[in-house]
PDB file of C-alpha atoms and ligand atoms in Angstrom:
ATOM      1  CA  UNK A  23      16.058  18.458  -3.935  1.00 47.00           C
ATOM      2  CA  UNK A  24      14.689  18.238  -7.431  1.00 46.00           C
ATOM      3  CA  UNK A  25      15.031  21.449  -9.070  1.00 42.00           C
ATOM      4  CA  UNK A  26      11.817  22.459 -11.308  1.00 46.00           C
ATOM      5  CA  UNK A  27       8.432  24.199 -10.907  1.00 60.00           C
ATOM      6  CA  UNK A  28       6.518  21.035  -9.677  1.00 85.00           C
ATOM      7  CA  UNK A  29       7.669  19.302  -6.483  1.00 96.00           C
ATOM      8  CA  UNK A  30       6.607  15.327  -6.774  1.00 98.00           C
ATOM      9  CA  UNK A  31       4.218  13.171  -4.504  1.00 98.00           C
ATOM     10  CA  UNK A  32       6.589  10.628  -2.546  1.00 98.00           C
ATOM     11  CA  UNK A  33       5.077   7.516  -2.630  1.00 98.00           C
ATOM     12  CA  UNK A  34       6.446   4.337  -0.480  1.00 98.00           C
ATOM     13  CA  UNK A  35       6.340   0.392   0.267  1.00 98.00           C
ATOM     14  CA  UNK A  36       8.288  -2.545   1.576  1.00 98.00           C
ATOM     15  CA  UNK A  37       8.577  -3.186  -2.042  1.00 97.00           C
ATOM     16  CA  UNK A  38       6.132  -3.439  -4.958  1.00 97.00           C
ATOM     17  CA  UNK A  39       2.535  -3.551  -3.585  1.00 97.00           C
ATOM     18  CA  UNK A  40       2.455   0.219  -3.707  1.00 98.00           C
ATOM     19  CA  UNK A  41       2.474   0.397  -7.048  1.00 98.00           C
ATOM     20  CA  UNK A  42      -1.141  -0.309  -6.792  1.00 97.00           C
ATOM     21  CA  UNK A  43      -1.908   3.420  -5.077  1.00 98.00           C
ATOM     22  CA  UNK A  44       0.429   4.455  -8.215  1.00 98.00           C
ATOM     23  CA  UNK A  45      -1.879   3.561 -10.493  1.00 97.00           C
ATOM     24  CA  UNK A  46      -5.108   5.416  -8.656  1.00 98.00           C
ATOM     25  CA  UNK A  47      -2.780   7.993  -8.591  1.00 98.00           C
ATOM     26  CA  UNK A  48      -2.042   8.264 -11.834  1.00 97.00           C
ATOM     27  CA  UNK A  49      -5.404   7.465 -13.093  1.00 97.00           C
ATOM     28  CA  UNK A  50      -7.370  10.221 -10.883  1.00 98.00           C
ATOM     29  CA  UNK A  51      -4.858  12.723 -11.169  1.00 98.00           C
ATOM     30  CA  UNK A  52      -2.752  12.054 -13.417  1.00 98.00           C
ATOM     31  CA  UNK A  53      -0.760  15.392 -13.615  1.00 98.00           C
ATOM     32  CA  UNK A  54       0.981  14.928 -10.482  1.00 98.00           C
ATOM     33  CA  UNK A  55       4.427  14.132 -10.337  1.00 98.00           C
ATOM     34  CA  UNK A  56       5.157  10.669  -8.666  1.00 98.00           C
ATOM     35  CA  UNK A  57       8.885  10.041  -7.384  1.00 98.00           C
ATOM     36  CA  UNK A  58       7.849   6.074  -5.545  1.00 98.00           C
ATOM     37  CA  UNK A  59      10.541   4.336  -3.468  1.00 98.00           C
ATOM     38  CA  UNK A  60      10.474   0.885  -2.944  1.00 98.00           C
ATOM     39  CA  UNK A  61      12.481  -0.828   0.192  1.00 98.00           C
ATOM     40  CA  UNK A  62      12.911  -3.986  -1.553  1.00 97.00           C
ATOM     41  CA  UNK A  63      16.077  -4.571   0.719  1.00 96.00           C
ATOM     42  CA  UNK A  64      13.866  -4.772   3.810  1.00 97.00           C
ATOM     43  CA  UNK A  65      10.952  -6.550   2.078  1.00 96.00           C
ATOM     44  CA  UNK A  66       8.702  -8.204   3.394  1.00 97.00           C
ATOM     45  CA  UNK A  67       7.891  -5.915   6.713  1.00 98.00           C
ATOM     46  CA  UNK A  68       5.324  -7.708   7.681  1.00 96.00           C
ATOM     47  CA  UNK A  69       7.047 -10.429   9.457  1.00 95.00           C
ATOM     48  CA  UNK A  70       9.598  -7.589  10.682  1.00 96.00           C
ATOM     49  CA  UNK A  71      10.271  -5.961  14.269  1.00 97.00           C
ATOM     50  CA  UNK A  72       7.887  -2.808  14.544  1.00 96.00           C
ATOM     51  CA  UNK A  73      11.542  -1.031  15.427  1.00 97.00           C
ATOM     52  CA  UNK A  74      13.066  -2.022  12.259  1.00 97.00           C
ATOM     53  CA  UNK A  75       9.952  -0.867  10.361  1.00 98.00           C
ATOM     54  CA  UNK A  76       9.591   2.480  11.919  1.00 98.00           C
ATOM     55  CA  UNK A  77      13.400   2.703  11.089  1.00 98.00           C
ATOM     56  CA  UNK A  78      12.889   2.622   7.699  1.00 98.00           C
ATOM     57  CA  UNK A  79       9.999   4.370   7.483  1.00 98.00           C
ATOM     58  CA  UNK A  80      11.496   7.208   9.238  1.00 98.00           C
ATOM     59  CA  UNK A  81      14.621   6.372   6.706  1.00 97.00           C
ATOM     60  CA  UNK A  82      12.858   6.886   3.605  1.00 98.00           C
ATOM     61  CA  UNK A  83      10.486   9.585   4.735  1.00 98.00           C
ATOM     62  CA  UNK A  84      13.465  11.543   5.341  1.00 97.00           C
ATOM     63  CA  UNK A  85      14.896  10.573   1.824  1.00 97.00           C
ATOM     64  CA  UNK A  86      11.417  11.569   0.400  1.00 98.00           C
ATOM     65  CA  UNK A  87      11.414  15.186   1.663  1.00 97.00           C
ATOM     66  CA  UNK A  88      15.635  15.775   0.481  1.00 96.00           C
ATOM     67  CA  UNK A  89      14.150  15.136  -2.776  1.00 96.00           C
ATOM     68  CA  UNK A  90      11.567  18.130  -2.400  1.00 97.00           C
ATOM     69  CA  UNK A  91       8.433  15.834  -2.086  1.00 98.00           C
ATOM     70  CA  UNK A  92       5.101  17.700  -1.498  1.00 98.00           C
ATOM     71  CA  UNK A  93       3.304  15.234   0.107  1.00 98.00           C
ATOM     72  CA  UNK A  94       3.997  11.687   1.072  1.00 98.00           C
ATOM     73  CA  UNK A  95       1.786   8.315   0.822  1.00 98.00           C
ATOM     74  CA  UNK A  96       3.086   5.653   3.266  1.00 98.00           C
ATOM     75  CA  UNK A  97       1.366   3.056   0.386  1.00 98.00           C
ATOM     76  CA  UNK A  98       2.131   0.146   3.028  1.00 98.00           C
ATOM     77  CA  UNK A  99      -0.470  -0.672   5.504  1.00 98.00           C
ATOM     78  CA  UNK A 100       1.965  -2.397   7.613  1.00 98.00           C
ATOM     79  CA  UNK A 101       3.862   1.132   7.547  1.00 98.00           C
ATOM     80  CA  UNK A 102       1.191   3.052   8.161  1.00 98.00           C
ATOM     81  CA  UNK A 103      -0.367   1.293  11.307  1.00 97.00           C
ATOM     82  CA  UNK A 104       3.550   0.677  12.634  1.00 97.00           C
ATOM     83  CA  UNK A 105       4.858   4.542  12.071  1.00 98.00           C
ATOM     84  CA  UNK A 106       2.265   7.047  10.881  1.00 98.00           C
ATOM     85  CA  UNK A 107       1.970   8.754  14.288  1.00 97.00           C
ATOM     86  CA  UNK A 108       5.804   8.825  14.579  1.00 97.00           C
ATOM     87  CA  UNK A 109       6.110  10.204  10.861  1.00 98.00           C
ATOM     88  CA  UNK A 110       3.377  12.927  11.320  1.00 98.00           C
ATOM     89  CA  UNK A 111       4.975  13.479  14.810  1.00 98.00           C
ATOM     90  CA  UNK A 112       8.499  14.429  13.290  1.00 97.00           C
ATOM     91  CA  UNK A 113       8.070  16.170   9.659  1.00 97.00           C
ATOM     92  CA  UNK A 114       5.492  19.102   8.553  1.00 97.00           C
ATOM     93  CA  UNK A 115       5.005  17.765   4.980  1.00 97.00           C
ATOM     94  CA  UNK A 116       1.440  16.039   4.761  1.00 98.00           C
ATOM     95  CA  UNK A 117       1.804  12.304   5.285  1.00 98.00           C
ATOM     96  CA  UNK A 118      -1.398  10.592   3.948  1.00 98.00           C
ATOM     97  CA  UNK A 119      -1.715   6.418   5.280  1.00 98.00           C
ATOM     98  CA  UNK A 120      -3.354   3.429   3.952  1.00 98.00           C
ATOM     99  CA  UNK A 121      -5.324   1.347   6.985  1.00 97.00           C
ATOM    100  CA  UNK A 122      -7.573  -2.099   6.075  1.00 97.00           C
ATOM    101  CA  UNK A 123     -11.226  -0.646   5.063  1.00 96.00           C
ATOM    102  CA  UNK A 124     -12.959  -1.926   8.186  1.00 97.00           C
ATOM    103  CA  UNK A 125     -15.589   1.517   8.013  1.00 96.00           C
ATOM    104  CA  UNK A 126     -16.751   0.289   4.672  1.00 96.00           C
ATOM    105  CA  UNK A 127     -17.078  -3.036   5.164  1.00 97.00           C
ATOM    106  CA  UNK A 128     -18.675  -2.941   8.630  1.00 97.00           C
ATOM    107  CA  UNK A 129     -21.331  -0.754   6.586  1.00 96.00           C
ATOM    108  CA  UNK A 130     -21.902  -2.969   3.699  1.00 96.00           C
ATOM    109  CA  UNK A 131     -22.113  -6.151   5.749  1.00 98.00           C
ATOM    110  CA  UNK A 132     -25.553  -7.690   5.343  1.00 98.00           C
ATOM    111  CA  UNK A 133     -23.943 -11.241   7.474  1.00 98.00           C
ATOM    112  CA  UNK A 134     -22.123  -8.978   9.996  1.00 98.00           C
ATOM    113  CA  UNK A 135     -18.758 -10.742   9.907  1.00 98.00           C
ATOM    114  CA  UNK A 136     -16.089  -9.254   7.793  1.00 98.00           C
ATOM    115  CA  UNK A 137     -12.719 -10.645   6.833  1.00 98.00           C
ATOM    116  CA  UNK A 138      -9.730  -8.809   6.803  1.00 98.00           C
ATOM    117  CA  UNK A 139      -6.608 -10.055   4.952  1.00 98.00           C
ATOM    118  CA  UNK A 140      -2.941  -8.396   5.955  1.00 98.00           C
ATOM    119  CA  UNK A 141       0.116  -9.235   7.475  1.00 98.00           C
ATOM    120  CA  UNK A 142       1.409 -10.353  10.689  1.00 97.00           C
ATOM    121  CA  UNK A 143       2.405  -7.199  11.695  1.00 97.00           C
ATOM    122  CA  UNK A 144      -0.110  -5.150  10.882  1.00 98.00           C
ATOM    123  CA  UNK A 145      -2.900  -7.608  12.265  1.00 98.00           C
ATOM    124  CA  UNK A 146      -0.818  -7.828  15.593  1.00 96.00           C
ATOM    125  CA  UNK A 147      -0.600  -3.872  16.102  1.00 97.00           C
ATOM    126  CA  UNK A 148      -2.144  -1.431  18.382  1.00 96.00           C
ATOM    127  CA  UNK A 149      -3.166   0.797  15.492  1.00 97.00           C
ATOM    128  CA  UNK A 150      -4.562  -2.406  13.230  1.00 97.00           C
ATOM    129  CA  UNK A 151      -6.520  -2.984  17.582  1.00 97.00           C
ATOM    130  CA  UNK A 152      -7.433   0.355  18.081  1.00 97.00           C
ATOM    131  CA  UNK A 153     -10.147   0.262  14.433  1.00 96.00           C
ATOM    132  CA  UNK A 154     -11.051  -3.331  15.050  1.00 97.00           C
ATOM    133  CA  UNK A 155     -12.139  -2.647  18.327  1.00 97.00           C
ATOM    134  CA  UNK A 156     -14.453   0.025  16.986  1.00 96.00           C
ATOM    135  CA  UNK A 157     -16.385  -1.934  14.874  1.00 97.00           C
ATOM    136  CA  UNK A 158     -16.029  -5.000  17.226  1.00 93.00           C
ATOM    137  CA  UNK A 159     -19.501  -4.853  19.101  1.00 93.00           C
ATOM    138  CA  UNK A 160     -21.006  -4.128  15.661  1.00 94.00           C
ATOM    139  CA  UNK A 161     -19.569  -6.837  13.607  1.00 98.00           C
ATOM    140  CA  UNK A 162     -17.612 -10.364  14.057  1.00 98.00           C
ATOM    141  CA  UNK A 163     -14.235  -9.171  12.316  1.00 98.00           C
ATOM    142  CA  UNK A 164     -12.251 -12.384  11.581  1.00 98.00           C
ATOM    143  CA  UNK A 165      -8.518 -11.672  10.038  1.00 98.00           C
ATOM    144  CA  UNK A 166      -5.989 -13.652   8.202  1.00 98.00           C
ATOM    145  CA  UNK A 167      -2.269 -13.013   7.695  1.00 98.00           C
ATOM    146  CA  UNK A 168      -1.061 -13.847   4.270  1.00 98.00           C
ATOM    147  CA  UNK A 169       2.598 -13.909   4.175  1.00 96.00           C
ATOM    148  CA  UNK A 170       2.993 -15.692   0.906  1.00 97.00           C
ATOM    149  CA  UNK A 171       0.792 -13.364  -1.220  1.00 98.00           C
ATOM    150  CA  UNK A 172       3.540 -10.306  -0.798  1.00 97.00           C
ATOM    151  CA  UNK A 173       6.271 -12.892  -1.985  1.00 96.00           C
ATOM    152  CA  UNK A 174       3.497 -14.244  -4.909  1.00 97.00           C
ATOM    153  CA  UNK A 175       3.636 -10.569  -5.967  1.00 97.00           C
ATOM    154  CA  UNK A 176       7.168  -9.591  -5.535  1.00 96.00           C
ATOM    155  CA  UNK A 177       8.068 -12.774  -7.235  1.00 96.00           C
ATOM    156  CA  UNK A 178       5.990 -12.008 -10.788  1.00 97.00           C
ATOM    157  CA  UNK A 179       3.876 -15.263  -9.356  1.00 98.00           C
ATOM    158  CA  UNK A 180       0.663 -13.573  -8.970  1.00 97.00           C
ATOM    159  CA  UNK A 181      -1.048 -14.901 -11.538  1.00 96.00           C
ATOM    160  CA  UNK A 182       0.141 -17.973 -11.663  1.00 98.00           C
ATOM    161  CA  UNK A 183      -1.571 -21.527 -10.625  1.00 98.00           C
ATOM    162  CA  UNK A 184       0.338 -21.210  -7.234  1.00 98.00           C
ATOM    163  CA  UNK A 185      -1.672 -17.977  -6.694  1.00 98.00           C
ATOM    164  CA  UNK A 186      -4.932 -19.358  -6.890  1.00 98.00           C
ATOM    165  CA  UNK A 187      -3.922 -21.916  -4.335  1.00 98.00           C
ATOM    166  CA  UNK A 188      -2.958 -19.989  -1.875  1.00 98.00           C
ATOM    167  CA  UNK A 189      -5.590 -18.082  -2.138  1.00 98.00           C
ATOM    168  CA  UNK A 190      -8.191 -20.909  -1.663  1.00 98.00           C
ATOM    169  CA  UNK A 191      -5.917 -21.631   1.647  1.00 98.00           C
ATOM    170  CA  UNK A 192      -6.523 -18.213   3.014  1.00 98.00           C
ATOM    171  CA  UNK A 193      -9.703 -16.983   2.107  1.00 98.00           C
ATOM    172  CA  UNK A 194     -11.850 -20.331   2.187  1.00 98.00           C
ATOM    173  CA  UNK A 195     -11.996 -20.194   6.259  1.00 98.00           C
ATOM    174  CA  UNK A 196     -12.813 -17.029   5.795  1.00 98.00           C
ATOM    175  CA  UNK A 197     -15.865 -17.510   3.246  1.00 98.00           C
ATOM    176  CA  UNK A 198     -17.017 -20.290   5.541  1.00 98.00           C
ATOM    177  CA  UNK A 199     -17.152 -18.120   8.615  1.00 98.00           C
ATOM    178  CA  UNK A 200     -19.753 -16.191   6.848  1.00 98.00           C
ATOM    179  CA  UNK A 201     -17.818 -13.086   5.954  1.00 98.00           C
ATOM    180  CA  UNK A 202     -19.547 -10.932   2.982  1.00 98.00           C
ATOM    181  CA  UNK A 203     -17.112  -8.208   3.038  1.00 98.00           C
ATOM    182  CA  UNK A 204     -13.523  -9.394   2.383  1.00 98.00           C
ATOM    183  CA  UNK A 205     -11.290  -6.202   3.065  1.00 98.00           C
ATOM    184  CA  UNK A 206      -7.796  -6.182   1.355  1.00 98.00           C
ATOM    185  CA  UNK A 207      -5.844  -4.668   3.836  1.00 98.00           C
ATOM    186  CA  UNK A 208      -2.323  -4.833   2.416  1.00 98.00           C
ATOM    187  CA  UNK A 209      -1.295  -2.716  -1.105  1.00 98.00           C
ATOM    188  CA  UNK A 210       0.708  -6.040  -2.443  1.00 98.00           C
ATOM    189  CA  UNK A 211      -2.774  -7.836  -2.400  1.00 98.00           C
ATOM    190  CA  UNK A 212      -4.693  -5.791  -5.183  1.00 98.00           C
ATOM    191  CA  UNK A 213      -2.023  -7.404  -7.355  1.00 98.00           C
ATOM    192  CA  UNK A 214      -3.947 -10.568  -6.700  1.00 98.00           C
ATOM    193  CA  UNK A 215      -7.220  -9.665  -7.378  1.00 98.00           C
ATOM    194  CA  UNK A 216      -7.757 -12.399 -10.315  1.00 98.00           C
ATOM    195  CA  UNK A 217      -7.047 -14.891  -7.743  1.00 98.00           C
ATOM    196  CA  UNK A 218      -8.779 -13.859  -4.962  1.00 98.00           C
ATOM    197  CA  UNK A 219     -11.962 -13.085  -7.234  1.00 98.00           C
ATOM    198  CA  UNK A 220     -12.170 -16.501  -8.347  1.00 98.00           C
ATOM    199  CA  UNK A 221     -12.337 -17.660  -4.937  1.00 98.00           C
ATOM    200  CA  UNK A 222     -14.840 -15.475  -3.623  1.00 98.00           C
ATOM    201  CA  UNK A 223     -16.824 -15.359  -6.719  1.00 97.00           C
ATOM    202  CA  UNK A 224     -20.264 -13.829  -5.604  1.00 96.00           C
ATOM    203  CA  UNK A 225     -19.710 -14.956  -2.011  1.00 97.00           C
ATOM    204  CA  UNK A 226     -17.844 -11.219  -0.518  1.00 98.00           C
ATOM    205  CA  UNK A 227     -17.241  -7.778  -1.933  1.00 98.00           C
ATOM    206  CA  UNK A 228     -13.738  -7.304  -1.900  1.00 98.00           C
ATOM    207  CA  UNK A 229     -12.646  -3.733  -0.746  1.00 97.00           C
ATOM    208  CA  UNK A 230      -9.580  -2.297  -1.720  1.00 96.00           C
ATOM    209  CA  UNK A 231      -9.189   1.332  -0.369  1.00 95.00           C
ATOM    210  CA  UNK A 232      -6.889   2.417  -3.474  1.00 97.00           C
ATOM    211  CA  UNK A 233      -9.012   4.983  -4.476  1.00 97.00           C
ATOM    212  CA  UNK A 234     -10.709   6.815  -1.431  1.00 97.00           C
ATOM    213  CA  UNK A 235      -6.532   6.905  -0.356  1.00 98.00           C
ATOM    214  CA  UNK A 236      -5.770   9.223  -3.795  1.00 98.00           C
ATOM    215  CA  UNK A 237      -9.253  10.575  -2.959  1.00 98.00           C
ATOM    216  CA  UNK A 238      -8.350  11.694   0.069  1.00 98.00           C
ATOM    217  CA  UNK A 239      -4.629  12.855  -1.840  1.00 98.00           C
ATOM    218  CA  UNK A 240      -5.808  14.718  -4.200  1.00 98.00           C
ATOM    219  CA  UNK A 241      -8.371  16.224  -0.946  1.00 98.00           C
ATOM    220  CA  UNK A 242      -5.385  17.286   0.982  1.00 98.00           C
ATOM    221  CA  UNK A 243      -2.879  18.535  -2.142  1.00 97.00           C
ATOM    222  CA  UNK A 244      -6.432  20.807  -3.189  1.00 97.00           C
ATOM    223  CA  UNK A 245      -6.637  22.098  -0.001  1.00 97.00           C
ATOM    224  CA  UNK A 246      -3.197  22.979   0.639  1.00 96.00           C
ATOM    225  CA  UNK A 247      -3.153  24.560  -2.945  1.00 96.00           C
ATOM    226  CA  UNK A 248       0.067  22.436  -3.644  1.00 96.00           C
ATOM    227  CA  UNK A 249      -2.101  20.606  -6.569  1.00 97.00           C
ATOM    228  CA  UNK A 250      -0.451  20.201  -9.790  1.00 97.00           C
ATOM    229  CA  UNK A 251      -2.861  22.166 -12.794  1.00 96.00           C
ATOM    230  CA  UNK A 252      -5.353  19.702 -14.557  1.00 96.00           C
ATOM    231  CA  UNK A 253      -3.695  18.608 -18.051  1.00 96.00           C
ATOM    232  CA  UNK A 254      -0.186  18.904 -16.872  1.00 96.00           C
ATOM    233  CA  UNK A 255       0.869  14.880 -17.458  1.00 95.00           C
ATOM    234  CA  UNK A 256       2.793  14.137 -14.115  1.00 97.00           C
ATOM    235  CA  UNK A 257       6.063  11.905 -14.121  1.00 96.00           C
ATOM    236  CA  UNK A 258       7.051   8.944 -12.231  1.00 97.00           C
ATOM    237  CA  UNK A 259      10.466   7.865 -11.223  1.00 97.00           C
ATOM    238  CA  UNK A 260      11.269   5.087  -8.751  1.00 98.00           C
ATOM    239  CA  UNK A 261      14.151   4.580  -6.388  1.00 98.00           C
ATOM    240  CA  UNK A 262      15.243   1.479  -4.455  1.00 98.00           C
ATOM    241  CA  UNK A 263      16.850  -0.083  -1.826  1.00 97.00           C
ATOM    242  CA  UNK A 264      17.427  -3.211  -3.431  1.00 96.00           C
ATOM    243  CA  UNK A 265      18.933  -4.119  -6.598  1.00 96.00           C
ATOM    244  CA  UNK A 266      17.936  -1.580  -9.333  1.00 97.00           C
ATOM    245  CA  UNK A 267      18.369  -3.909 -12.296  1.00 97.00           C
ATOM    246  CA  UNK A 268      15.893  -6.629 -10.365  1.00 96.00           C
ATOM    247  CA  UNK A 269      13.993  -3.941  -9.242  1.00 97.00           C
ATOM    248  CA  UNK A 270      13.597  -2.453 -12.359  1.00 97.00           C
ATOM    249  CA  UNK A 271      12.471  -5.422 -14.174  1.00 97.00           C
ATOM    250  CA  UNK A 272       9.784  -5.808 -11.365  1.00 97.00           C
ATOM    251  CA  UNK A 273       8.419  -2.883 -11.732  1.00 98.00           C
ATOM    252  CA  UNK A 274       8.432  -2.602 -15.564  1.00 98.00           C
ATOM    253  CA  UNK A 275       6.280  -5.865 -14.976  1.00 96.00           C
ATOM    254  CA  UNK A 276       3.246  -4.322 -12.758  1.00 96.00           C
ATOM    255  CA  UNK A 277       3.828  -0.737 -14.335  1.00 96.00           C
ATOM    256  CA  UNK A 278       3.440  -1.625 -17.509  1.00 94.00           C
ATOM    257  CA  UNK A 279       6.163  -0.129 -18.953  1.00 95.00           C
ATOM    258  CA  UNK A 280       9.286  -0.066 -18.903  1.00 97.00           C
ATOM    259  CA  UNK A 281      10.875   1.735 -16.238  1.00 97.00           C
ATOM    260  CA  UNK A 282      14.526   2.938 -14.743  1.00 97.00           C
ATOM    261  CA  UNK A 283      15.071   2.439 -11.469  1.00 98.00           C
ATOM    262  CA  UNK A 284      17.610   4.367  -9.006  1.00 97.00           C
ATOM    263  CA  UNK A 285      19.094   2.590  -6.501  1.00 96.00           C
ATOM    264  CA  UNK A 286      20.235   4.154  -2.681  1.00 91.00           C
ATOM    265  CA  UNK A 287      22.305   3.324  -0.277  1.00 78.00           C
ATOM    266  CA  UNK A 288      20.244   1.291   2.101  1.00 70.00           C
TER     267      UNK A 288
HETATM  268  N1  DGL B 323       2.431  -3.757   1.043  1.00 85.87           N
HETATM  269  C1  DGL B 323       2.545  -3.788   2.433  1.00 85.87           C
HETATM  270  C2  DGL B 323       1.262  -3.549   3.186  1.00 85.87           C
HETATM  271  O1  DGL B 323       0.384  -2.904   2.660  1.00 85.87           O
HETATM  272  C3  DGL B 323       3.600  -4.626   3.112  1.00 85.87           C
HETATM  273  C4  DGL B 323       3.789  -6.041   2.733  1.00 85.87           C
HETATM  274  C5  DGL B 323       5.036  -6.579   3.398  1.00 85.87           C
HETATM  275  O2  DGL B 323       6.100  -6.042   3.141  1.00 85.87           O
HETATM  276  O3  DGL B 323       4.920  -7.533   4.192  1.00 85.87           O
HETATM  277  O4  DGL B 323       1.114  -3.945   4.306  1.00 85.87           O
END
């Protein structure tokens, strides 16, 4: 457990992609403490067994709260559709999720067809069912797994020429089918917003749901009057599964700094 006055926000991925709640964390409230693992051993999950990923879920949840975290942030929605009910089911500290937008987007939709882009495994879940099948009478929800944008991203590749190929691939069926909301519904994907913009142009909003997540963080650490005080200038340390040095250097990249990274036994 760390020792100190101000118990961190535990903050989790498959990898990298969760760096992008990271940064709406530590642009809205900035004086919370951020300890973020990433499970770069495992990554990607989203072409993994729902077992294994509620494993490690469950794994690094648990390694989360021995290190005194206040609240957690599954910042994977391939996590959070696979485990969240199992995670909120077994520990008392606040768990907080990140699910595809589809509210938003059904809301905004002028066409009434919305694209969703994620992985496999969250696209193929009960959870990821369950909220499409909400909105399904009111909209035509068309989805698209995109495997090779979490390896674009984990690789440093996502703004390369590569990128904006792949992108084309995925999203063009998409932009022909008539969707005007495009939903990002992995945390790996805001990474390739550059890309994706340039396809879409003026054809789809893109919504990422980075911010009404911390939103709803900062919501639930007010609330529970576990907030840290305004002005206090929160730290953030990282642990992985994988190869610190690697990981490091990763990080560093998308962070924007440069960045140590601890590594645990997987
Ligand atoms: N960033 C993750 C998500 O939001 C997982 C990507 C992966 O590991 O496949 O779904």
């Amino acid at each position: 457990m760390i020792a100190g006055k101000h118990r961190p926000i535990g903050i989790f991925d498959s990898g990298i992609g969760g760096l992008s709640i990271c940064h709406a964390v530590k642009s809205i409230i900035p004086e919370e403490d951020v300890l973020y693992f990433a499970d770069v051993e495992f990554s990607p999950y989203g072409t993994k067994s729902t077992k294994m990923i509620v494993a490690r879920s469950e794994y690094i949840v648990n390694h989360l709260v021995e290190q005194g975290c206040k609240l957690i942030v599954v910042a994977c929605n391939t996590a959070t559709v696979n485990s969240i009910a199992m995670l909120r089911s077994k520990y008392s500290v606040p768990i907080v999720g990140v699910e595809p937008g589809i509210k938003p987007a059904a809301l905004n939709s002028k066409k009434g067809v919305i694209g969703v882009l994620a992985t496999e495994q969250t696209i193929k879940s009960d959870s990821f069912k369950r909220l499409k099948s909400i909105y399904d009478n009111s909209v035509q929800i068309e989805t698209k797994a995109c495997p090779e944008f979490v390896s674009l991203v984990e690789n440093l590749e996502h703004k390369s020429a590569l990128a904006l190929d792949i992108a084309e691939q995925y999203i063009r069926p998409l932009l022909l089918a008539g969707c005007d909301q495009l939903i990002l519904g992995c945390t790996h994907f805001s990474f390739l917003m550059d890309a994706i913009q340039a396809v879409v142009q003026k054809e789809a909003k893109i919504i990422d749901t980075a911010v009404p997540v911390v939103m709803e963080i900062k919501k639930q650490l007010f609330n529970r009057r576990i907030n840290n005080a305004v002005g206090l200038k929160g730290e953030t340390n990282f642990w992985t599964s994988g190869n610190s040095e690697n990981t490091a250097r990763t990080i560093s990249n998308l962070w924007g700094q440069e960045v140590k990274v601890i590594q645990t036994k997987p």
